[in-house]
């Protein structure tokens, strides 16, 4: 498996869970020092082959190197898991965000999913099997505020559903995880104040505020990724799942509600 954004946080926990179950794992992250450290830790703990590719996954060259590493030695590429992302700048809103900031956020979220999926998908189709698991967020619904973060995560959700529909006939599955976990993106005074402010404004209910301020560690949600990437979830594709601590959920497939209808021929 190749796991983007796996030098720390949720991606690191996913890579650890896969490695603990004997999988070969290719790590990826922009912080080369953190990436080397994480790869060394996993190599000591795992019987599988651990390698690493530094750089942003939205760059095609990095995505191609991830696939090349995953294929080394004739290995079967079982799938791709995308976990890369960055936080929305504190206080960012449609009233203040610049075009450049918005573009950077879209690259960090949508771009880091599109590029590796575009590289891995043809290979998985040729093999007639494989899985793609992407990372979205509860924020894709828009109730956590921001601009590029919810827009990027919403786009990831839609893109993954489209990939699932397109590749189903080729035996390739794709699913989305919206995780809640304590990471560096969900830690600190700025983050806590942002969540409390969303609660004061009525954008988040009390339960969502409480959960966002006290999330479980990423090791609780990592097995959901492993399950969706494994043969245990055969037949499951196009799903949008949520996991945090002891909570597991699934977003229903969006459907239009008929408000009115009249045959335009009449």
CSV table of C-alpha atoms in Angstrom, one decimal:
chain,number,residue,atom,x,y,z
A,1,UNK,CA,0.0,0.0,0.0
A,2,UNK,CA,1.0,3.6,-0.5
A,3,UNK,CA,-0.2,6.0,2.2
A,4,UNK,CA,0.1,9.8,1.5
A,5,UNK,CA,0.5,12.2,4.4
A,6,UNK,CA,1.8,9.4,6.6
A,7,UNK,CA,4.8,11.0,8.3
A,8,UNK,CA,2.5,11.9,11.3
A,9,UNK,CA,-1.1,12.1,12.4
A,10,UNK,CA,-3.9,10.0,10.9
A,11,UNK,CA,-1.7,8.9,8.0
A,12,UNK,CA,1.0,7.6,10.3
A,13,UNK,CA,-1.5,5.7,12.4
A,14,UNK,CA,-2.9,4.1,9.2
A,15,UNK,CA,0.5,3.1,8.0
A,16,UNK,CA,1.3,1.7,11.4
A,17,UNK,CA,-1.9,-0.4,11.4
A,18,UNK,CA,-1.2,-1.7,7.9
A,19,UNK,CA,2.4,-2.6,8.8
A,20,UNK,CA,1.4,-4.3,12.0
A,21,UNK,CA,-0.8,-6.6,9.9
A,22,UNK,CA,2.2,-7.5,7.7
A,23,UNK,CA,1.6,-5.2,4.7
A,24,UNK,CA,4.4,-3.6,2.7
A,25,UNK,CA,3.9,0.2,3.1
A,26,UNK,CA,5.2,3.2,1.2
A,27,UNK,CA,5.1,6.3,3.4
A,28,UNK,CA,4.8,9.9,2.1
A,29,UNK,CA,5.0,13.4,3.5
A,30,UNK,CA,6.5,16.8,2.9
A,31,UNK,CA,8.6,16.9,6.1
A,32,UNK,CA,11.6,14.7,5.1
A,33,UNK,CA,13.0,14.4,8.6
A,34,UNK,CA,9.7,13.4,10.1
A,35,UNK,CA,9.2,10.9,7.2
A,36,UNK,CA,12.6,9.3,7.7
A,37,UNK,CA,11.9,9.0,11.5
A,38,UNK,CA,8.5,7.4,11.0
A,39,UNK,CA,9.8,5.0,8.3
A,40,UNK,CA,12.6,3.9,10.7
A,41,UNK,CA,10.1,3.3,13.5
A,42,UNK,CA,7.9,1.1,11.3
A,43,UNK,CA,10.8,-0.8,9.8
A,44,UNK,CA,11.8,-1.9,13.4
A,45,UNK,CA,8.3,-3.0,14.2
A,46,UNK,CA,7.2,-4.7,10.9
A,47,UNK,CA,8.1,-7.7,9.0
A,48,UNK,CA,6.9,-6.0,5.8
A,49,UNK,CA,8.9,-3.8,3.5
A,50,UNK,CA,8.8,-0.1,4.5
A,51,UNK,CA,9.9,2.7,2.2
A,52,UNK,CA,9.3,6.4,1.9
A,53,UNK,CA,8.9,9.1,-0.7
A,54,UNK,CA,9.3,12.7,0.4
A,55,UNK,CA,7.3,15.5,-1.2
A,56,UNK,CA,3.8,16.8,-1.7
A,57,UNK,CA,1.5,14.2,-3.2
A,58,UNK,CA,-0.2,16.8,-5.4
A,59,UNK,CA,2.9,16.7,-7.6
A,60,UNK,CA,2.8,14.1,-10.4
A,61,UNK,CA,6.4,13.2,-10.0
A,62,UNK,CA,5.9,12.4,-6.3
A,63,UNK,CA,2.8,10.3,-7.2
A,64,UNK,CA,4.7,8.4,-9.9
A,65,UNK,CA,7.5,7.7,-7.4
A,66,UNK,CA,5.0,6.3,-4.9
A,67,UNK,CA,3.7,3.8,-7.5
A,68,UNK,CA,7.2,2.9,-8.5
A,69,UNK,CA,8.2,2.2,-4.9
A,70,UNK,CA,5.0,0.2,-4.3
A,71,UNK,CA,5.9,-2.0,-7.4
A,72,UNK,CA,9.5,-2.6,-6.4
A,73,UNK,CA,10.6,-6.2,-6.5
A,74,UNK,CA,7.5,-7.3,-8.4
A,75,UNK,CA,5.3,-6.5,-5.4
A,76,UNK,CA,1.5,-6.5,-6.0
A,77,UNK,CA,0.1,-3.0,-5.5
A,78,UNK,CA,-2.9,-3.6,-3.2
A,79,UNK,CA,-4.1,0.0,-3.1
A,80,UNK,CA,-3.7,3.7,-2.3
A,81,UNK,CA,-4.7,5.5,0.9
A,82,UNK,CA,-4.7,9.3,0.9
A,83,UNK,CA,-4.3,11.2,4.2
A,84,UNK,CA,-2.5,14.4,3.2
A,85,UNK,CA,-3.9,17.7,4.2
A,86,UNK,CA,-3.4,21.0,6.1
A,87,UNK,CA,-5.4,23.1,8.4
A,88,UNK,CA,-7.5,26.1,7.3
A,89,UNK,CA,-5.7,29.3,8.5
A,90,UNK,CA,-7.2,30.6,11.7
A,91,UNK,CA,-10.1,32.9,11.1
A,92,UNK,CA,-10.2,32.2,7.4
A,93,UNK,CA,-13.6,32.8,5.8
A,94,UNK,CA,-15.0,33.8,2.4
A,95,UNK,CA,-14.8,37.4,3.7
A,96,UNK,CA,-11.0,37.3,4.1
A,97,UNK,CA,-9.4,34.4,2.2
A,98,UNK,CA,-7.2,35.4,-0.8
A,99,UNK,CA,-7.3,33.6,-4.1
A,100,UNK,CA,-3.8,32.3,-3.5
A,101,UNK,CA,-4.7,30.9,-0.1
A,102,UNK,CA,-7.7,29.2,-1.5
A,103,UNK,CA,-5.7,27.7,-4.4
A,104,UNK,CA,-3.1,26.4,-1.9
A,105,UNK,CA,-5.8,24.7,0.2
A,106,UNK,CA,-7.3,23.1,-2.8
A,107,UNK,CA,-3.9,21.7,-3.8
A,108,UNK,CA,-3.4,20.4,-0.3
A,109,UNK,CA,-6.7,18.6,-0.2
A,110,UNK,CA,-8.1,17.8,-3.6
A,111,UNK,CA,-4.7,17.9,-5.5
A,112,UNK,CA,-3.1,15.4,-3.1
A,113,UNK,CA,-5.9,13.0,-3.9
A,114,UNK,CA,-6.3,13.6,-7.6
A,115,UNK,CA,-2.6,13.2,-8.6
A,116,UNK,CA,-2.0,9.9,-6.9
A,117,UNK,CA,-5.4,8.5,-7.9
A,118,UNK,CA,-4.7,9.5,-11.5
A,119,UNK,CA,-1.4,7.6,-11.4
A,120,UNK,CA,-2.5,4.5,-9.4
A,121,UNK,CA,-5.9,4.0,-11.1
A,122,UNK,CA,-4.7,2.8,-14.5
A,123,UNK,CA,-2.3,0.3,-12.8
A,124,UNK,CA,-5.1,-1.1,-10.5
A,125,UNK,CA,-7.4,-1.4,-13.5
A,126,UNK,CA,-4.8,-3.3,-15.4
A,127,UNK,CA,-4.4,-5.7,-12.5
A,128,UNK,CA,-8.2,-6.0,-12.2
A,129,UNK,CA,-8.2,-5.5,-8.5
A,130,UNK,CA,-7.2,-2.9,-5.8
A,131,UNK,CA,-8.7,-0.4,-3.4
A,132,UNK,CA,-8.5,3.4,-3.0
A,133,UNK,CA,-9.4,5.0,0.4
A,134,UNK,CA,-9.4,8.8,0.6
A,135,UNK,CA,-9.7,11.2,3.5
A,136,UNK,CA,-12.5,13.8,3.7
A,137,UNK,CA,-13.9,15.4,6.8
A,138,UNK,CA,-17.0,16.1,8.7
A,139,UNK,CA,-16.3,19.7,7.5
A,140,UNK,CA,-17.3,18.8,3.9
A,141,UNK,CA,-20.9,19.7,5.0
A,142,UNK,CA,-19.8,23.3,5.6
A,143,UNK,CA,-20.8,23.6,9.3
A,144,UNK,CA,-17.2,23.9,10.5
A,145,UNK,CA,-16.6,27.2,8.6
A,146,UNK,CA,-13.7,27.9,6.4
A,147,UNK,CA,-13.3,28.0,2.6
A,148,UNK,CA,-10.7,25.8,0.9
A,149,UNK,CA,-10.8,23.1,3.6
A,150,UNK,CA,-14.5,22.3,3.3
A,151,UNK,CA,-14.4,22.9,-0.5
A,152,UNK,CA,-11.4,20.6,-0.9
A,153,UNK,CA,-12.9,17.9,1.3
A,154,UNK,CA,-16.3,18.1,-0.4
A,155,UNK,CA,-14.5,17.7,-3.8
A,156,UNK,CA,-12.6,14.7,-2.4
A,157,UNK,CA,-15.9,13.1,-1.4
A,158,UNK,CA,-17.4,13.7,-4.8
A,159,UNK,CA,-14.3,12.6,-6.7
A,160,UNK,CA,-14.0,9.4,-4.8
A,161,UNK,CA,-17.7,8.5,-5.4
A,162,UNK,CA,-17.1,9.2,-9.1
A,163,UNK,CA,-14.0,7.0,-9.1
A,164,UNK,CA,-15.9,4.2,-7.4
A,165,UNK,CA,-18.6,4.3,-10.0
A,166,UNK,CA,-16.2,4.5,-12.9
A,167,UNK,CA,-13.9,1.7,-11.8
A,168,UNK,CA,-16.4,-0.7,-10.4
A,169,UNK,CA,-16.5,-2.7,-13.6
A,170,UNK,CA,-12.8,-3.2,-13.4
A,171,UNK,CA,-12.8,-4.7,-9.9
A,172,UNK,CA,-11.4,-1.6,-8.2
A,173,UNK,CA,-13.1,-0.1,-5.2
A,174,UNK,CA,-13.0,3.4,-3.7
A,175,UNK,CA,-14.4,4.7,-0.4
A,176,UNK,CA,-14.1,7.8,1.7
A,177,UNK,CA,-13.3,8.2,5.4
A,178,UNK,CA,-14.3,11.3,7.4
A,179,UNK,CA,-12.1,10.9,10.5
A,180,UNK,CA,-12.1,12.6,13.9
A,181,UNK,CA,-8.8,12.4,15.8
A,182,UNK,CA,-6.4,14.3,17.9
A,183,UNK,CA,-3.6,15.5,15.6
A,184,UNK,CA,-1.5,18.6,15.2
A,185,UNK,CA,-4.3,20.0,13.0
A,186,UNK,CA,-6.8,19.6,15.9
A,187,UNK,CA,-4.6,20.9,18.7
A,188,UNK,CA,-3.8,24.2,20.2
A,189,UNK,CA,-5.5,27.4,21.5
A,190,UNK,CA,-6.4,28.7,18.0
A,191,UNK,CA,-8.1,25.5,17.1
A,192,UNK,CA,-10.0,25.3,20.5
A,193,UNK,CA,-11.2,28.9,20.2
A,194,UNK,CA,-12.3,28.3,16.6
A,195,UNK,CA,-14.5,25.4,17.7
A,196,UNK,CA,-16.0,27.3,20.6
A,197,UNK,CA,-16.7,30.2,18.4
A,198,UNK,CA,-18.5,28.0,15.9
A,199,UNK,CA,-20.6,26.7,18.8
A,200,UNK,CA,-21.4,30.2,19.9
A,201,UNK,CA,-22.5,31.2,16.4
A,202,UNK,CA,-24.8,28.1,16.3
A,203,UNK,CA,-22.9,26.5,13.4
A,204,UNK,CA,-22.0,23.5,15.6
A,205,UNK,CA,-24.3,21.8,18.2
A,206,UNK,CA,-23.1,21.0,21.7
A,207,UNK,CA,-22.3,17.4,20.9
A,208,UNK,CA,-20.1,18.3,17.9
A,209,UNK,CA,-18.3,21.0,19.9
A,210,UNK,CA,-17.6,18.5,22.8
A,211,UNK,CA,-16.3,15.9,20.3
A,212,UNK,CA,-14.1,18.3,18.4
A,213,UNK,CA,-12.5,19.6,21.6
A,214,UNK,CA,-11.8,16.1,23.0
A,215,UNK,CA,-11.2,13.7,20.1
A,216,UNK,CA,-9.6,10.3,20.5
A,217,UNK,CA,-6.2,9.5,19.1
A,218,UNK,CA,-5.8,8.6,15.4
A,219,UNK,CA,-5.1,4.9,16.3
A,220,UNK,CA,-8.9,4.5,16.9
A,221,UNK,CA,-9.8,5.4,13.3
A,222,UNK,CA,-6.9,3.8,11.5
A,223,UNK,CA,-8.5,0.3,11.5
A,224,UNK,CA,-11.4,1.7,9.5
A,225,UNK,CA,-9.0,2.6,6.7
A,226,UNK,CA,-7.4,-0.9,6.9
A,227,UNK,CA,-10.8,-2.6,6.8
A,228,UNK,CA,-11.9,-0.6,3.7
A,229,UNK,CA,-8.5,-1.3,2.0
A,230,UNK,CA,-8.7,-5.0,2.7
A,231,UNK,CA,-10.6,-8.0,1.3
A,232,UNK,CA,-12.8,-8.0,4.4
A,233,UNK,CA,-14.7,-5.1,2.8
A,234,UNK,CA,-15.2,-6.8,-0.6
A,235,UNK,CA,-18.2,-5.4,-2.3
A,236,UNK,CA,-18.2,-2.1,-0.4
A,237,UNK,CA,-17.5,0.8,-2.7
A,238,UNK,CA,-18.6,4.4,-3.1
A,239,UNK,CA,-19.3,4.7,0.6
A,240,UNK,CA,-18.6,7.8,2.8
A,241,UNK,CA,-17.8,6.6,6.3
A,242,UNK,CA,-17.1,8.5,9.5
A,243,UNK,CA,-15.1,7.3,12.4
A,244,UNK,CA,-13.8,8.8,15.7
A,245,UNK,CA,-12.9,7.1,18.9
A,246,UNK,CA,-15.7,4.5,19.5
A,247,UNK,CA,-18.0,6.0,16.9
A,248,UNK,CA,-18.6,4.6,13.5
A,249,UNK,CA,-21.0,6.0,11.0
A,250,UNK,CA,-21.9,6.3,7.3
A,251,UNK,CA,-23.2,9.2,5.4
A,252,UNK,CA,-26.2,8.3,3.2
A,253,UNK,CA,-25.9,8.6,-0.5
A,254,UNK,CA,-27.3,12.1,-1.5
A,255,UNK,CA,-30.6,11.9,-3.3
A,256,UNK,CA,-32.8,14.7,-4.6
A,257,UNK,CA,-36.1,15.0,-2.8
A,258,UNK,CA,-39.0,15.7,-5.1
A,259,UNK,CA,-40.6,19.0,-4.2
A,260,UNK,CA,-42.8,19.3,-7.2
A,261,UNK,CA,-43.2,17.7,-10.6
A,262,UNK,CA,-45.1,18.3,-13.8
A,263,UNK,CA,-44.5,16.7,-17.2
A,264,UNK,CA,-43.1,19.4,-19.4
A,265,UNK,CA,-44.8,17.8,-22.3
A,266,UNK,CA,-48.2,18.5,-20.7
